[in-house]
Amino acid sequence: MASIVKRGKSYRAQVSLYKKGKHQKITKTFSTRREAQLWALETELEKGNGKQLAHRSTTFADYFDNWMYLVKMNDVRETTFQNYLRASKIIRKLFQDIKLNDLNDIVVQKKIDEYAKTHSRKTTHEVVLKIKGALRDAYARGYISNDFARLLKSRGKVLAKRNKALSITDLKKLRKYVLEHPEDEFNLLVLLALETGMRRGELLGIRPENIVRYGIEVRHSISPTSDDTSLKTRNAKRDISINKEVYDRIVQIPVKENGYIFNFGGFKQSERLAELLDKLQINRTTFHGLRDTHASFLFSQNIDLVYVSKRLGHDNIQTTQNYYLELMPEKKHQQDADALNLLNAL
């Protein structure tokens, strides 16, 4: 394996090679340890035409880091890469010194199940997706002999959905209150979330130039973990219409020193929302639940699915169907009654 040695203010990386029956070493000096590590990892991946790594003492945790920095770092958004960094810590704790050539679906599944005992199915699934990605990469390079990633399953606790859509009754109650109390800018943030279905980061990313007559141009997204302001997906760039009543209140908000309309508020929007809903005696939901509420209300009013999908900024209609086709209670009860009436009329 490569070695990194500090020499004064610099770092020397050294990689061992074995060619034509002789051991050789190549070295290179860098100003930072991170640069030295990345060069060493890249050299390890390249040597021997990419077929020797699994026959050495490379652990899966080390390989995941190699893959994460050399492959994924340049392919994903900065905020997404932060998720890989968090997954890296989990994987290192789970797999410890287990080597690539000791891996199979049973070994990996046991580790996944160990993690799933104390985590939700959703959280576990996010880690499993990254494990699968690294394993498929290792198989494609010839570092492991079997492509068993497809056999792995996500388990874990199925928790009650936190971001539930509000009922139509509660939606009207909340919307009426925030419209009548525009003196608190947070109320206007809630109002705009209900009105547009925008993600929290997109709402916080609104600048004065993004507010056009009776509409919002979605161009930026603010993250609590990164300075990256790019949107989540390509289709997230969109223009959303709003009615005059909401527009007249939004344009009154003074621009902040950082150039945005809303205060970031330490990214405590969900906590403040919980306090507001308790005050109004409305069942709690998360800030993302306001997005669900917007979508569910449009569905309940028979708005075209294609329009709703574009308004939400989804990449395709299937995403909209999978995650947001959840009718509000009142609408479901009405459709149950309509279905029974139709059957009784047979």
XYZ file of C-alpha atoms in Angstrom:
346
model
C 0.000 0.000 0.000
C 1.032 3.638 -0.407
C 2.688 5.502 2.433
C 2.530 9.200 3.284
C 5.449 10.753 5.183
C 5.651 14.345 6.400
C 8.966 16.005 5.551
C 9.165 19.497 6.976
C 6.257 21.473 5.538
C 5.604 19.019 2.708
C 4.299 15.451 2.363
C 5.989 12.667 0.385
C 3.782 9.958 -1.089
C 5.322 6.609 -1.985
C 3.733 3.753 -3.942
C 5.271 0.287 -4.360
C 5.278 -1.383 -7.781
C 6.181 -4.908 -8.841
C 7.381 -5.181 -12.421
C 9.283 -7.939 -14.180
C 10.142 -9.676 -10.957
C 11.510 -6.548 -9.282
C 10.096 -4.266 -6.613
C 10.171 -0.587 -7.478
C 8.940 2.552 -5.730
C 7.694 5.847 -7.109
C 7.471 8.962 -4.981
C 6.065 12.448 -5.307
C 6.007 15.417 -2.925
C 2.982 17.611 -2.198
C 2.251 20.677 -0.079
C -0.742 19.082 1.693
C -1.540 15.620 3.044
C -4.838 15.527 1.115
C -3.063 16.071 -2.228
C -0.569 13.345 -1.369
C -3.349 10.933 -0.424
C -5.322 11.563 -3.599
C -2.257 11.043 -5.804
C -1.402 7.828 -3.968
C -4.949 6.520 -4.272
C -5.091 7.328 -7.975
C -1.743 5.634 -8.570
C -2.893 2.526 -6.706
C -5.990 2.348 -8.912
C -3.990 2.719 -12.116
C -1.171 0.307 -11.457
C -1.267 -3.206 -12.830
C -3.953 -2.167 -15.353
C -6.409 -1.955 -12.476
C -6.431 -5.655 -11.616
C -4.167 -5.976 -8.572
C -5.935 -3.931 -5.928
C -8.195 -6.745 -4.681
C -5.199 -9.047 -4.208
C -3.636 -6.640 -1.751
C -4.726 -5.731 1.751
C -7.179 -3.054 0.626
C -10.194 -2.789 2.902
C -13.650 -1.964 1.616
C -13.651 1.171 3.754
C -10.458 2.369 2.056
C -11.788 1.460 -1.358
C -15.004 3.387 -0.701
C -12.955 6.473 0.138
C -10.870 6.025 -3.024
C -13.991 5.719 -5.141
C -15.696 8.610 -3.362
C -12.840 11.074 -3.921
C -11.658 9.936 -7.337
C -14.999 9.201 -8.995
C -17.985 10.698 -7.181
C -16.508 14.004 -6.003
C -16.452 15.408 -9.549
C -19.784 13.892 -10.568
C -22.154 15.144 -7.864
C -23.146 18.450 -6.306
C -21.214 19.596 -3.260
C -24.240 19.098 -1.011
C -24.635 15.546 -2.331
C -20.954 14.843 -1.723
C -21.481 15.735 1.930
C -23.827 12.728 2.088
C -21.030 10.516 0.743
C -18.697 11.823 3.446
C -21.220 10.913 6.120
C -21.710 7.485 4.560
C -17.946 6.975 4.558
C -17.825 7.268 8.350
C -20.674 4.769 8.701
C -19.038 2.299 6.316
C -15.678 2.526 8.069
C -17.338 1.817 11.416
C -19.334 -1.120 10.034
C -16.740 -2.840 7.859
C -13.575 -1.865 9.741
C -10.722 -4.050 8.359
C -12.765 -6.332 6.081
C -10.933 -6.611 2.756
C -12.410 -6.462 -0.728
C -11.564 -10.066 -1.519
C -13.399 -11.190 1.634
C -16.673 -9.588 0.589
C -19.783 -11.412 -0.588
C -23.503 -10.706 -0.342
C -23.817 -12.482 3.029
C -20.999 -10.516 4.654
C -22.265 -7.170 3.357
C -25.914 -7.909 4.142
C -25.042 -8.735 7.748
C -23.353 -5.350 8.089
C -26.345 -3.607 6.540
C -28.709 -5.425 8.898
C -26.513 -4.451 11.843
C -26.906 -0.797 10.887
C -30.636 -1.213 10.213
C -31.312 -2.325 13.801
C -30.949 1.237 15.035
C -31.930 3.237 11.950
C -34.984 3.775 9.777
C -35.446 1.953 6.499
C -35.104 5.254 4.633
C -31.798 6.143 6.312
C -30.488 2.620 5.787
C -31.515 2.702 2.133
C -29.445 5.844 1.523
C -26.337 4.088 2.872
C -27.085 0.905 0.914
C -27.302 2.856 -2.342
C -23.776 4.169 -1.798
C -22.442 0.744 -0.816
C -23.930 -0.697 -4.003
C -22.370 2.054 -6.091
C -18.891 1.334 -4.739
C -19.324 -2.439 -5.136
C -20.445 -2.107 -8.752
C -17.425 0.071 -9.449
C -15.132 -2.510 -7.829
C -16.669 -5.301 -9.917
C -16.375 -3.299 -13.145
C -12.664 -2.748 -12.473
C -12.092 -6.416 -11.668
C -11.340 -5.847 -7.990
C -14.059 -8.255 -6.833
C -15.082 -11.381 -8.708
C -18.884 -11.323 -8.294
C -21.490 -8.660 -8.989
C -23.598 -9.227 -5.882
C -24.692 -5.622 -5.267
C -28.144 -6.342 -6.731
C -28.746 -8.978 -4.025
C -28.441 -6.502 -1.164
C -31.609 -5.374 0.600
C -32.473 -2.321 2.661
C -34.086 -3.073 5.984
C -34.778 -1.001 9.062
C -37.596 0.567 11.016
C -40.474 1.960 8.978
C -41.205 5.224 10.744
C -44.407 7.196 10.506
C -44.206 9.818 7.782
C -43.300 13.179 9.331
C -43.968 15.381 6.321
C -47.666 14.580 6.026
C -49.874 16.742 3.863
C -52.309 18.938 5.774
C -56.017 18.446 5.307
C -57.860 21.005 3.185
C -59.448 22.371 6.357
C -56.053 22.880 8.036
C -54.564 24.262 4.821
C -57.253 26.965 4.693
C -56.781 27.728 8.388
C -52.988 28.062 8.098
C -53.132 30.072 4.868
C -55.696 32.493 6.324
C -53.537 33.097 9.400
C -50.255 33.761 7.570
C -52.014 36.058 5.085
C -53.453 38.074 7.946
C -50.129 38.326 9.820
C -47.527 39.436 7.249
C -45.626 41.442 9.872
C -43.717 38.260 10.715
C -41.583 37.370 7.682
C -41.622 33.713 8.656
C -45.375 33.695 8.029
C -44.699 34.901 4.492
C -42.177 32.106 4.018
C -44.873 29.621 5.053
C -47.373 31.342 2.763
C -45.039 31.058 -0.211
C -44.347 27.393 0.576
C -48.088 26.679 0.534
C -48.578 28.750 -2.599
C -45.747 27.341 -4.710
C -44.687 23.919 -3.371
C -41.068 25.117 -3.495
C -38.415 23.297 -1.479
C -37.116 25.065 1.635
C -33.709 25.689 0.055
C -35.368 27.162 -3.039
C -37.466 29.514 -0.917
C -34.415 30.709 1.007
C -32.615 31.187 -2.321
C -35.064 33.797 -3.642
C -33.396 37.090 -4.622
C -35.155 40.336 -5.638
C -34.534 39.670 -9.337
C -36.291 36.298 -8.989
C -39.597 37.972 -8.097
C -41.415 38.852 -11.299
C -44.977 40.108 -11.665
C -47.170 37.419 -10.135
C -44.453 34.802 -10.225
C -41.222 33.387 -8.785
C -38.212 32.354 -10.874
C -36.562 29.399 -9.143
C -32.828 29.731 -9.793
C -31.011 29.076 -6.497
C -31.162 26.754 -3.483
C -29.582 27.368 -0.086
C -28.108 24.454 1.883
C -27.213 24.358 5.594
C -24.176 22.155 4.843
C -22.656 23.796 1.771
C -22.057 27.097 -0.034
C -23.285 25.496 -3.260
C -26.436 27.336 -4.411
C -27.172 25.208 -7.485
C -30.586 23.574 -7.813
C -31.244 19.945 -6.904
C -32.044 18.807 -10.459
C -32.043 20.181 -13.999
C -35.825 20.535 -14.016
C -35.787 22.355 -10.685
C -35.104 25.522 -12.692
C -38.614 26.755 -13.315
C -41.012 29.699 -13.135
C -43.944 29.426 -10.713
C -47.004 31.637 -10.859
C -48.517 33.137 -7.700
C -51.673 35.174 -7.212
C -51.723 38.938 -6.719
C -52.614 38.721 -3.031
C -49.451 36.755 -2.259
C -47.295 38.771 -4.696
C -48.262 42.083 -3.029
C -47.037 40.799 0.344
C -43.791 39.242 -0.910
C -42.577 42.377 -2.703
C -42.834 44.282 0.593
C -40.124 42.161 2.253
C -36.872 44.155 2.604
C -33.802 42.631 0.949
C -31.227 41.315 3.413
C -27.525 42.256 3.434
C -26.602 38.953 1.765
C -28.847 39.771 -1.187
C -31.642 37.313 -0.385
C -35.257 38.009 0.537
C -35.622 35.735 3.558
C -33.418 35.304 6.623
C -31.836 31.875 6.837
C -32.626 31.857 10.555
C -30.114 29.165 11.422
C -32.150 26.767 9.260
C -34.682 26.343 12.073
C -37.728 26.662 9.813
C -39.234 23.283 10.755
C -38.944 24.101 14.459
C -40.677 27.447 13.959
C -43.328 25.782 11.841
C -44.037 23.279 14.620
C -44.579 26.168 17.055
C -46.908 27.902 14.618
C -48.974 24.764 13.980
C -49.262 24.083 17.721
C -50.473 27.637 18.199
C -53.167 27.143 15.567
C -54.011 23.637 16.860
C -53.090 22.053 13.543
C -51.458 18.628 13.367
C -47.710 18.915 12.966
C -45.894 18.445 9.698
C -42.409 19.353 8.508
C -41.500 22.223 6.219
C -41.275 19.707 3.395
C -44.801 18.707 4.375
C -45.962 22.100 3.114
C -44.668 21.041 -0.310
C -46.657 17.816 0.026
C -49.694 19.880 1.021
C -49.411 22.057 -2.090
C -49.135 19.024 -4.377
C -51.937 17.121 -2.638
C -54.272 20.101 -2.854
C -53.686 20.452 -6.594
C -54.340 16.722 -7.066
C -57.539 17.004 -5.041
C -58.741 19.695 -7.436
C -58.031 17.484 -10.469
C -55.154 19.625 -11.758
C -53.279 17.886 -14.583
C -50.440 15.662 -13.345
C -47.982 16.972 -15.948
C -48.569 20.557 -14.767
C -48.116 19.589 -11.111
C -44.887 17.738 -11.916
C -43.423 20.772 -13.688
C -44.564 23.116 -10.920
C -42.777 20.940 -8.348
C -39.625 20.783 -10.482
C -39.501 17.008 -10.812
C -37.375 15.293 -13.443
C -40.316 13.179 -14.617
C -43.955 12.421 -13.922
C -43.083 9.080 -12.329
C -41.339 10.911 -9.481
C -44.503 12.923 -8.908
C -46.652 9.800 -8.895
C -44.338 7.926 -6.535
C -44.008 10.600 -3.872
C -46.897 13.031 -4.106
C -49.951 11.192 -5.353
C -51.432 11.147 -1.857
C -54.969 12.472 -1.623
C -56.079 14.702 1.211
C -58.474 13.033 3.697
C -61.558 14.948 2.537
C -60.934 14.082 -1.121
C -60.342 10.398 -0.338
C -63.608 10.154 1.591
C -65.464 11.808 -1.293
C -63.944 9.447 -3.856
C -64.781 6.445 -1.633
C -68.397 7.607 -1.602
C -68.402 8.211 -5.378
C -66.969 4.728 -6.007
C -69.613 3.073 -3.827
C -72.406 5.045 -5.494
C -71.198 3.922 -8.907
C -71.115 0.299 -7.756
C -74.599 0.570 -6.221
C -75.918 1.903 -9.520
C -74.899 -1.279 -11.382
